[in-house]
Amino acid sequence: NARVYHRTDAAEDRWYPFDTYPVKVLFSPDELLVIAADSEGTVKIFDSASGKAAVTADKDHAAQAEIPAKLAFEPISHEGRLEDLSVSWDGHYLMSCTASQARIWDLSVGRALTQPVVREGESFDARFASEDREIIMAGSWGIQRYDAKFMEKSGEPLLADANALNVCLGDKEQLAIAQTDKNTVRCVDLKNPEKPPVVFNSPAEITQMILSPDELHFGVRTAEGLIVVDAITGKPSGPVHPFAAGAAVLRFSGDSRQLIAIQTDAIHSISLVDGKATKLRHRDQVVFSIFIGDARDQFLAAFAISSGSKSEFMTMVWDLSKIDQPPMELPHDDLLYVAGFSDDASLIVTGTRN
């Protein structure tokens, strides 16, 4: 099932049943709907006021539901595994994406507004544009804007002839970066499509790339190390950082002043101001996994297992505005499976096997 917990009153918890494991659950912006997708491509949309159950003395189980879970609309089925599910900023539309299709649903009536948009080739990203009632889709076939209501193309596609290997859309929807061959990244101005792309040619094959929140820099990882690139000029902003060649995860801080390179045994912060690399402080002999950040990327949390004579489990939390300070350590008695920050980053919740 999918479950919604009330912050202070357990009697207000809600349960929504599923036949299979739900893989994504989200609220509509007005919180009147609970939208959940399962592993087989079915989306169920529930009335959030339903699903109330009486709380018994056994707090891990609920008695017969006082208000049975009620579907707001008929279930939505898809061919293939769902890759993404998102709601428009105004709450009017739901977008569901598989590897080859995108479809828009009207949340006021629960029916599809259009036939599925089918694209040949691999899709990398799809999102609602925040200012316009448009959708931006990116894939190996290029970058295309669509009218959100009718799913009609808005303008010509960008990079239609590039056969992109990867595309990252910027959070500000001003810029996109596209890897067009093993060693080349093009920076595309989404607001001025007539402007020629800025090109960066890497000295080695690119294996990973990421765009900063302010869209002024991007990072590329190669076998030789990590390179920070100025997105305006296409020139490197500093030296190659060889220690980060094996980084499993790259992420920018929310203020776009640091690029964090995460490895299994070390975490480094690279300053975009002076290019200096700093290793985040932590105890010796630990192995990291499960990395999360808060909504503004001010904090970084990582699950750590000490590899000394006695295994210890903990979550380490760094304040990225104070990278010279050691992390806060939250001890666990078992393996960590999931963690998350509250919206204001004042709380972190962690879940283990028990």
Short mmCIF file of C-alpha atoms in Angstrom, two decimals:
data_model
loop_
_atom_site.label_atom_id
_atom_site.label_comp_id
_atom_site.label_asym_id
_atom_site.label_seq_id
_atom_site.Cartn_x
_atom_site.Cartn_y
_atom_site.Cartn_z
CA ASN A 1 0.00 0.00 0.00
CA ALA A 2 0.84 3.67 -0.08
CA ARG A 3 0.56 5.39 3.27
CA VAL A 4 0.30 9.02 4.30
CA TYR A 5 1.32 9.90 7.86
CA HIS A 6 -0.10 12.85 9.73
CA ARG A 7 2.64 14.77 11.52
CA THR A 8 1.05 14.77 15.00
CA ASP A 9 -2.21 12.78 14.91
CA ALA A 10 -1.96 9.07 14.05
CA ALA A 11 -5.76 8.92 13.77
CA GLU A 12 -5.45 11.01 10.61
CA ASP A 13 -3.10 8.58 8.83
CA ARG A 14 -4.29 7.28 5.45
CA TRP A 15 -3.86 3.95 3.62
CA TYR A 16 -4.24 3.41 -0.13
CA PRO A 17 -4.13 -0.23 -1.34
CA PHE A 18 -2.09 -1.52 -4.28
CA ASP A 19 -1.92 -4.93 -5.93
CA THR A 20 1.82 -4.55 -6.46
CA TYR A 21 4.62 -2.48 -4.97
CA PRO A 22 4.11 1.29 -5.50
CA VAL A 23 7.33 2.79 -6.87
CA LYS A 24 6.40 6.49 -6.79
CA VAL A 25 3.91 8.40 -4.64
CA LEU A 26 3.20 12.13 -4.71
CA PHE A 27 0.59 14.71 -3.72
CA SER A 28 -1.12 17.11 -6.09
CA PRO A 29 -0.13 20.71 -5.22
CA ASP A 30 -3.46 21.30 -3.41
CA GLU A 31 -3.04 17.95 -1.56
CA LEU A 32 -6.53 16.83 -2.60
CA LEU A 33 -5.14 13.90 -4.59
CA VAL A 34 -2.62 11.16 -3.83
CA ILE A 35 -1.04 9.92 -7.05
CA ALA A 36 0.85 6.64 -7.06
CA ALA A 37 2.44 4.46 -9.74
CA ASP A 38 3.25 0.77 -9.42
CA SER A 39 6.04 -1.31 -10.93
CA GLU A 40 3.78 -2.60 -13.73
CA GLY A 41 2.97 0.82 -15.20
CA THR A 42 -0.39 1.48 -13.54
CA VAL A 43 -1.13 4.89 -12.02
CA LYS A 44 -3.84 5.20 -9.36
CA ILE A 45 -5.18 8.58 -8.26
CA PHE A 46 -6.89 8.59 -4.85
CA ASP A 47 -9.05 11.13 -3.07
CA SER A 48 -6.67 12.10 -0.24
CA ALA A 49 -9.55 12.51 2.23
CA SER A 50 -10.36 8.80 1.88
CA GLY A 51 -8.37 5.87 3.22
CA LYS A 52 -8.82 6.75 6.89
CA ALA A 53 -8.52 3.80 9.26
CA ALA A 54 -9.19 3.43 12.96
CA VAL A 55 -6.01 3.15 15.03
CA THR A 56 -6.01 0.13 17.34
CA ALA A 57 -3.88 -0.70 20.34
CA ASP A 58 -1.56 -2.43 17.88
CA LYS A 59 -0.17 0.70 16.25
CA ASP A 60 1.47 -1.28 13.44
CA HIS A 61 -1.91 -2.42 12.12
CA ALA A 62 -5.18 -0.66 11.44
CA ALA A 63 -8.69 -1.87 12.10
CA GLN A 64 -11.26 -1.92 9.30
CA ALA A 65 -11.11 1.37 7.45
CA GLU A 66 -13.57 4.03 8.62
CA ILE A 67 -13.34 5.76 5.23
CA PRO A 68 -12.28 3.25 2.52
CA ALA A 69 -9.73 4.41 -0.02
CA LYS A 70 -11.54 5.97 -2.95
CA LEU A 71 -10.18 6.35 -6.46
CA ALA A 72 -10.72 9.85 -7.83
CA PHE A 73 -10.43 8.49 -11.39
CA GLU A 74 -10.14 5.15 -13.15
CA PRO A 75 -6.63 3.64 -12.99
CA ILE A 76 -4.29 4.69 -15.80
CA SER A 77 -2.39 1.90 -17.58
CA HIS A 78 0.78 2.19 -19.64
CA GLU A 79 2.68 -0.07 -21.97
CA GLY A 80 6.10 -0.48 -20.43
CA ARG A 81 7.71 0.62 -17.19
CA LEU A 82 7.02 4.15 -15.96
CA GLU A 83 10.18 6.25 -15.92
CA ASP A 84 8.74 9.51 -14.57
CA LEU A 85 5.57 10.95 -13.05
CA SER A 86 5.11 14.66 -12.34
CA VAL A 87 2.39 17.26 -11.76
CA SER A 88 2.39 20.70 -13.36
CA TRP A 89 3.12 23.69 -11.14
CA ASP A 90 -0.56 24.78 -11.21
CA GLY A 91 -1.85 21.26 -10.48
CA HIS A 92 -3.92 21.04 -13.67
CA TYR A 93 -1.96 18.34 -15.47
CA LEU A 94 -0.24 15.03 -14.76
CA MET A 95 2.59 13.88 -17.04
CA SER A 96 3.50 10.21 -17.24
CA CYS A 97 6.54 9.01 -19.17
CA THR A 98 7.78 5.62 -20.27
CA ALA A 99 11.07 5.09 -22.11
CA SER A 100 9.45 6.00 -25.44
CA GLN A 101 6.17 7.80 -24.65
CA ALA A 102 4.93 10.85 -22.79
CA ARG A 103 1.27 11.45 -22.01
CA ILE A 104 -0.63 14.33 -20.38
CA TRP A 105 -3.68 13.83 -18.16
CA ASP A 106 -6.24 16.43 -17.09
CA LEU A 107 -6.52 16.18 -13.29
CA SER A 108 -9.90 17.92 -13.30
CA VAL A 109 -11.57 15.16 -15.32
CA GLY A 110 -9.08 12.29 -15.18
CA ARG A 111 -8.75 11.64 -18.88
CA ALA A 112 -5.89 11.91 -21.31
CA LEU A 113 -5.84 15.16 -23.25
CA THR A 114 -4.00 13.71 -26.23
CA GLN A 115 -2.77 10.54 -27.79
CA PRO A 116 0.65 9.54 -26.46
CA VAL A 117 3.64 11.43 -27.83
CA VAL A 118 5.93 8.72 -29.16
CA ARG A 119 9.61 9.40 -29.82
CA GLU A 120 12.00 6.98 -31.43
CA GLY A 121 15.25 6.61 -29.52
CA GLU A 122 16.23 7.06 -25.89
CA SER A 123 14.56 9.72 -23.72
CA PHE A 124 16.65 11.46 -21.03
CA ASP A 125 14.43 14.11 -19.40
CA ALA A 126 10.91 15.57 -19.50
CA ARG A 127 9.46 18.32 -17.34
CA PHE A 128 6.82 21.02 -17.12
CA ALA A 129 8.12 24.52 -17.85
CA SER A 130 7.35 26.65 -14.79
CA GLU A 131 6.38 29.89 -16.54
CA ASP A 132 4.65 28.66 -19.67
CA ARG A 133 2.08 25.92 -20.09
CA GLU A 134 4.68 23.91 -21.93
CA ILE A 135 6.60 20.69 -21.59
CA ILE A 136 10.27 20.28 -22.44
CA MET A 137 11.37 16.83 -23.57
CA ALA A 138 14.95 15.76 -24.25
CA GLY A 139 16.33 12.61 -25.78
CA SER A 140 18.73 11.17 -28.33
CA TRP A 141 16.50 12.81 -30.96
CA GLY A 142 17.11 16.34 -29.55
CA ILE A 143 15.21 18.84 -27.39
CA GLN A 144 11.59 19.73 -28.10
CA ARG A 145 8.99 21.99 -26.48
CA TYR A 146 5.31 21.02 -26.50
CA ASP A 147 2.10 22.83 -25.65
CA ALA A 148 1.01 21.13 -22.42
CA LYS A 149 -2.69 21.02 -23.27
CA PHE A 150 -2.59 19.71 -26.81
CA MET A 151 0.91 18.18 -26.90
CA GLU A 152 1.62 20.06 -30.11
CA LYS A 153 5.19 21.01 -30.92
CA SER A 154 6.23 24.56 -30.05
CA GLY A 155 8.92 25.50 -32.53
CA GLU A 156 11.57 23.39 -34.17
CA PRO A 157 13.57 20.79 -32.23
CA LEU A 158 17.05 21.69 -31.04
CA LEU A 159 20.00 19.40 -31.78
CA ALA A 160 17.78 17.26 -34.01
CA ASP A 161 20.82 16.06 -35.98
CA ALA A 162 23.15 15.50 -33.02
CA ASN A 163 22.10 11.97 -31.97
CA ALA A 164 22.81 12.96 -28.36
CA LEU A 165 24.26 10.44 -25.93
CA ASN A 166 22.90 12.36 -22.91
CA VAL A 167 21.00 15.60 -22.22
CA CYS A 168 20.62 17.56 -18.95
CA LEU A 169 17.96 20.27 -18.69
CA GLY A 170 18.73 23.19 -16.37
CA ASP A 171 16.57 23.96 -13.35
CA LYS A 172 16.03 27.54 -14.58
CA GLU A 173 14.95 26.22 -18.01
CA GLN A 174 17.37 28.63 -19.68
CA LEU A 175 20.11 26.19 -20.61
CA ALA A 176 20.60 22.56 -21.54
CA ILE A 177 23.81 20.60 -21.99
CA ALA A 178 24.02 17.74 -24.46
CA GLN A 179 26.79 15.20 -24.96
CA THR A 180 26.85 14.83 -28.75
CA ASP A 181 29.77 12.40 -28.98
CA LYS A 182 32.23 10.74 -26.60
CA ASN A 183 34.29 13.91 -26.06
CA THR A 184 31.93 16.82 -26.87
CA VAL A 185 29.34 18.76 -24.87
CA ARG A 186 27.13 21.45 -26.41
CA CYS A 187 25.46 24.15 -24.28
CA VAL A 188 22.09 25.12 -25.80
CA ASP A 189 20.23 28.34 -24.94
CA LEU A 190 16.59 27.23 -24.66
CA LYS A 191 15.28 30.81 -24.62
CA ASN A 192 17.29 31.83 -27.71
CA PRO A 193 17.32 28.74 -29.95
CA GLU A 194 18.86 30.71 -32.84
CA LYS A 195 22.01 31.32 -30.79
CA PRO A 196 24.83 28.91 -31.75
CA PRO A 197 25.60 26.36 -29.02
CA VAL A 198 28.71 26.82 -26.88
CA VAL A 199 30.97 23.79 -27.41
CA PHE A 200 33.34 22.10 -24.96
CA ASN A 201 35.79 19.49 -26.25
CA SER A 202 37.04 17.18 -23.53
CA PRO A 203 40.59 15.76 -23.63
CA ALA A 204 39.17 12.35 -22.67
CA GLU A 205 35.93 10.43 -23.08
CA ILE A 206 33.09 11.83 -20.95
CA THR A 207 31.36 9.34 -18.65
CA GLN A 208 29.16 11.69 -16.61
CA MET A 209 28.00 15.33 -16.69
CA ILE A 210 25.96 17.65 -14.50
CA LEU A 211 24.69 21.25 -14.83
CA SER A 212 24.80 23.70 -11.91
CA PRO A 213 21.50 25.12 -10.52
CA ASP A 214 22.39 28.65 -11.71
CA GLU A 215 23.30 27.18 -15.15
CA LEU A 216 26.65 29.03 -15.24
CA HIS A 217 28.87 25.94 -14.95
CA PHE A 218 28.78 22.24 -15.61
CA GLY A 219 30.96 19.36 -14.51
CA VAL A 220 32.16 16.44 -16.63
CA ARG A 221 33.82 13.27 -15.36
CA THR A 222 36.33 11.42 -17.50
CA ALA A 223 38.83 8.62 -16.94
CA GLU A 224 41.42 11.32 -16.25
CA GLY A 225 39.40 13.18 -13.62
CA LEU A 226 36.76 15.84 -13.07
CA ILE A 227 36.60 19.09 -15.04
CA VAL A 228 34.49 22.14 -14.17
CA VAL A 229 33.51 24.11 -17.30
CA ASP A 230 32.21 27.66 -17.75
CA ALA A 231 28.87 27.21 -19.56
CA ILE A 232 29.09 30.71 -21.10
CA THR A 233 32.51 30.31 -22.73
CA GLY A 234 32.93 26.52 -22.92
CA LYS A 235 36.35 26.86 -21.25
CA PRO A 236 37.54 24.91 -18.16
CA SER A 237 37.24 26.93 -14.95
CA GLY A 238 40.18 25.23 -13.30
CA PRO A 239 42.50 22.22 -13.45
CA VAL A 240 41.56 18.61 -13.98
CA HIS A 241 40.94 16.94 -10.59
CA PRO A 242 42.32 13.39 -11.00
CA PHE A 243 41.14 12.15 -7.60
CA ALA A 244 37.53 12.39 -8.83
CA ALA A 245 37.99 10.06 -11.82
CA GLY A 246 36.30 7.30 -9.82
CA ALA A 247 33.51 9.45 -8.38
CA ALA A 248 30.21 7.58 -8.39
CA VAL A 249 28.02 10.64 -7.80
CA LEU A 250 28.35 14.31 -8.74
CA ARG A 251 26.14 17.06 -7.34
CA PHE A 252 26.26 20.84 -7.01
CA SER A 253 25.52 22.73 -3.82
CA GLY A 254 22.31 24.75 -3.92
CA ASP A 255 24.20 28.06 -4.22
CA SER A 256 26.17 26.69 -7.20
CA ARG A 257 29.46 27.54 -5.45
CA GLN A 258 30.63 23.93 -4.96
CA LEU A 259 30.69 20.73 -6.98
CA ILE A 260 30.62 17.65 -4.75
CA ALA A 261 32.41 14.51 -5.99
CA ILE A 262 31.36 11.42 -4.05
CA GLN A 263 33.35 8.20 -3.94
CA THR A 264 32.82 5.10 -1.85
CA ASP A 265 35.57 6.08 0.59
CA ALA A 266 35.91 9.88 0.22
CA ILE A 267 33.89 13.01 -0.56
CA HIS A 268 35.48 16.12 -2.08
CA SER A 269 34.17 19.63 -2.58
CA ILE A 270 35.50 21.66 -5.51
CA SER A 271 35.06 25.41 -5.20
CA LEU A 272 33.75 27.13 -8.33
CA VAL A 273 35.19 30.39 -6.99
CA ASP A 274 38.89 29.47 -6.82
CA GLY A 275 38.99 25.89 -8.14
CA LYS A 276 40.34 24.57 -4.84
CA ALA A 277 39.43 21.00 -3.88
CA THR A 278 38.72 20.15 -0.24
CA LYS A 279 38.19 16.68 1.21
CA LEU A 280 35.18 16.65 3.54
CA ARG A 281 36.11 15.66 7.07
CA HIS A 282 34.96 12.31 8.45
CA ARG A 283 36.31 9.42 10.48
CA ASP A 284 38.76 7.01 8.88
CA GLN A 285 37.95 3.57 7.46
CA VAL A 286 34.38 4.11 6.32
CA VAL A 287 32.52 3.05 3.17
CA PHE A 288 29.76 5.34 1.87
CA SER A 289 26.48 4.56 0.13
CA ILE A 290 23.01 6.16 -0.23
CA PHE A 291 23.62 9.88 -0.75
CA ILE A 292 20.85 12.47 -0.44
CA GLY A 293 20.62 16.25 -0.25
CA ASP A 294 17.93 18.60 0.96
CA ALA A 295 15.74 20.62 -1.42
CA ARG A 296 18.23 23.52 -1.53
CA ASP A 297 21.32 21.27 -1.53
CA GLN A 298 22.76 22.95 1.54
CA PHE A 299 23.17 19.65 3.36
CA LEU A 300 24.56 16.32 2.23
CA ALA A 301 23.79 13.06 3.99
CA ALA A 302 25.51 9.73 3.40
CA PHE A 303 25.07 6.31 4.93
CA ALA A 304 28.41 5.04 6.22
CA ILE A 305 29.72 1.69 7.46
CA SER A 306 32.95 1.69 9.41
CA SER A 307 35.41 -0.95 8.23
CA GLY A 308 37.31 -1.32 11.47
CA SER A 309 37.40 -4.30 13.81
CA LYS A 310 33.73 -3.75 14.61
CA SER A 311 31.23 -2.60 11.99
CA GLU A 312 29.30 0.52 12.90
CA PHE A 313 26.35 1.91 10.96
CA MET A 314 25.67 5.64 10.81
CA THR A 315 24.36 8.52 8.73
CA MET A 316 26.79 11.40 8.32
CA VAL A 317 25.36 14.86 7.59
CA TRP A 318 27.53 17.73 6.29
CA ASP A 319 26.60 21.40 6.13
CA LEU A 320 28.03 22.36 2.72
CA SER A 321 28.35 26.00 3.83
CA LYS A 322 30.82 24.83 6.50
CA ILE A 323 32.88 22.17 4.75
CA ASP A 324 35.80 22.57 7.14
CA GLN A 325 33.70 21.18 9.99
CA PRO A 326 33.18 17.47 10.73
CA PRO A 327 29.79 15.93 9.97
CA MET A 328 27.02 15.21 12.40
CA GLU A 329 26.89 11.43 13.02
CA LEU A 330 23.58 9.64 13.54
CA PRO A 331 24.13 6.07 14.77
CA HIS A 332 22.06 3.08 13.55
CA ASP A 333 21.98 -0.53 14.65
CA ASP A 334 21.43 -1.94 11.16
CA LEU A 335 21.77 -1.25 7.43
CA LEU A 336 20.10 1.93 6.22
CA TYR A 337 17.63 1.58 3.35
CA VAL A 338 16.14 5.05 2.91
CA ALA A 339 16.50 8.61 4.17
CA GLY A 340 15.02 12.03 3.45
CA PHE A 341 15.09 15.68 4.51
CA SER A 342 12.11 17.81 5.46
CA ASP A 343 11.38 20.72 3.11
CA ASP A 344 13.05 23.25 5.40
CA ALA A 345 16.01 20.89 6.07
CA SER A 346 15.51 21.11 9.84
CA LEU A 347 14.76 17.37 10.10
CA ILE A 348 16.13 14.18 8.56
CA VAL A 349 14.33 10.84 8.70
CA THR A 350 16.12 7.50 8.27
CA GLY A 351 14.83 3.96 7.86
CA THR A 352 16.62 0.66 8.46
CA ARG A 353 15.54 -2.97 8.06
CA ASN A 354 14.04 -2.94 11.56
#
